[in-house]
Amino acid sequence: MSKSIRWLIGGACAILVGVVLRVTGVAGTVLAPLQEMVTNGTAVVCRWLDVGNYRQKYQQAQAELTALRRQVIDQEQAVHDAKWYREFLGLKEANAALVFCEAQVIAADTDSFTVNKGTLDGIDGGEPVITACGLVGVVKEAGLSWARVYALANKEVAVSIVSNRNRANGEMIGGVARFPRDSNVEEGERLITSGYGGTYPRGLIIGELGYCTLQSDGLYRSAAVKLYAKYEERVMVITAF
């Protein structure tokens, strides 16, 4: 007998058995218990898993994880704040007369920025503004709850300075330092406020002196200054010193 004939006979037998089972009702007898077993098994599995209970536990775990993350963020912020305030302690200890007003920077451009404190907080113009890295600018004008600060790189800002190595006195305008030609200042020297003029207290860090060149008039040596302080989210306005 050929292979194809055997396949045909086998298929016909299978069809015949199916017809007999349906006609005699045996198929129902065989399938019904199987369906019941599947239904009962599904119910048992659902009760065992208790999907609703596990969903609730999952949501609770998510909420606890979110709360823990928030605690970590709050702790990190507290550490950052403590470090930030600690940076000002040395300056405060060196000059007990300093009065600080903390402010948030709410807008900024290339050579000025605005903070969220103003005349209601004792700021009316001319106050030095610092960060933990040093002097960053001076208040130009103020409203009730805002103040505009000119950064040190602004060409309208002039600061009396002194070098930390040979104590040479000079002036910085718009981020460029100028010293008398006979002053022995060199590249890399740190500059601080001299305290002359009354606008800035003495000792505020400004930056580092760049390469010095003799000006065309032959009277002064000048150099660009690498300013240490940058715009930050928070600054301190010195309202009294």
Phi, psi and omega in degrees: 000136182286163183294320181295325180292321179297321177297319180295318181294318180297318179296319180296320179297319180296318178296319181296318180297319179298318179297317181298318181297319181290320182294319184276349181084003180294325181302316178298320180296323182281318186283326183303312178299323179296317178297319179296320179296318179296316180298313181295320179297319178297318179297318180297316181297317179298317178295324181292318179286327182049066189305316181299318181295318180292326178296318179296317179295323179295316179296321178296318178297321177298316180297318179295320179296319178298318179296319179295320177298319179296320179297319179297315179299316180297320179294318178298321179294321179296318177297316179298316180297316181299317178295318182298314179291326181297330179298335183268352184295318180299317178295319180293319180293326180288335180217092185296344183280350182296135175239122182259147170231112181287140182218155177257137174281123183249349177199151181205150169225202190293323184226020175201163175207165183241138178245166187267024177234151183209216185297332177294341181253014178087015180253121181228005178122138179092359183279140175291147178236130184231163166240185178294343181268348180138195181292132181242339180175193181218142181291127179267316180208160184214146171250194182299316185229026178207160176210138177262130184247129173272127178286162182298334180283351178290133185292349178269359182259121177242136182226131172283128188233166175215141178277147185278348184270301183249010176060031178286135180266141179206199182218145175239127177234122178059032178085007177244124181269147179223129179232155173304148187298332181274359177285134186269051179278149183227161178301138178096351179291144177275139181248140176228167177288140182276338182091352179284145178097339175084356182277325184234140173291155181289142171099002177286130181289136180248303182171203186240135183286135177272196182292128185268138176228154178278129180290164184298331180282350178075004184263335186227155170251136184230159179198146172290150182249131172279102184286136182279317186280138177239166176297134176230174179293327181236147176220168175243128174261126179272105185272345178202146177202000000 
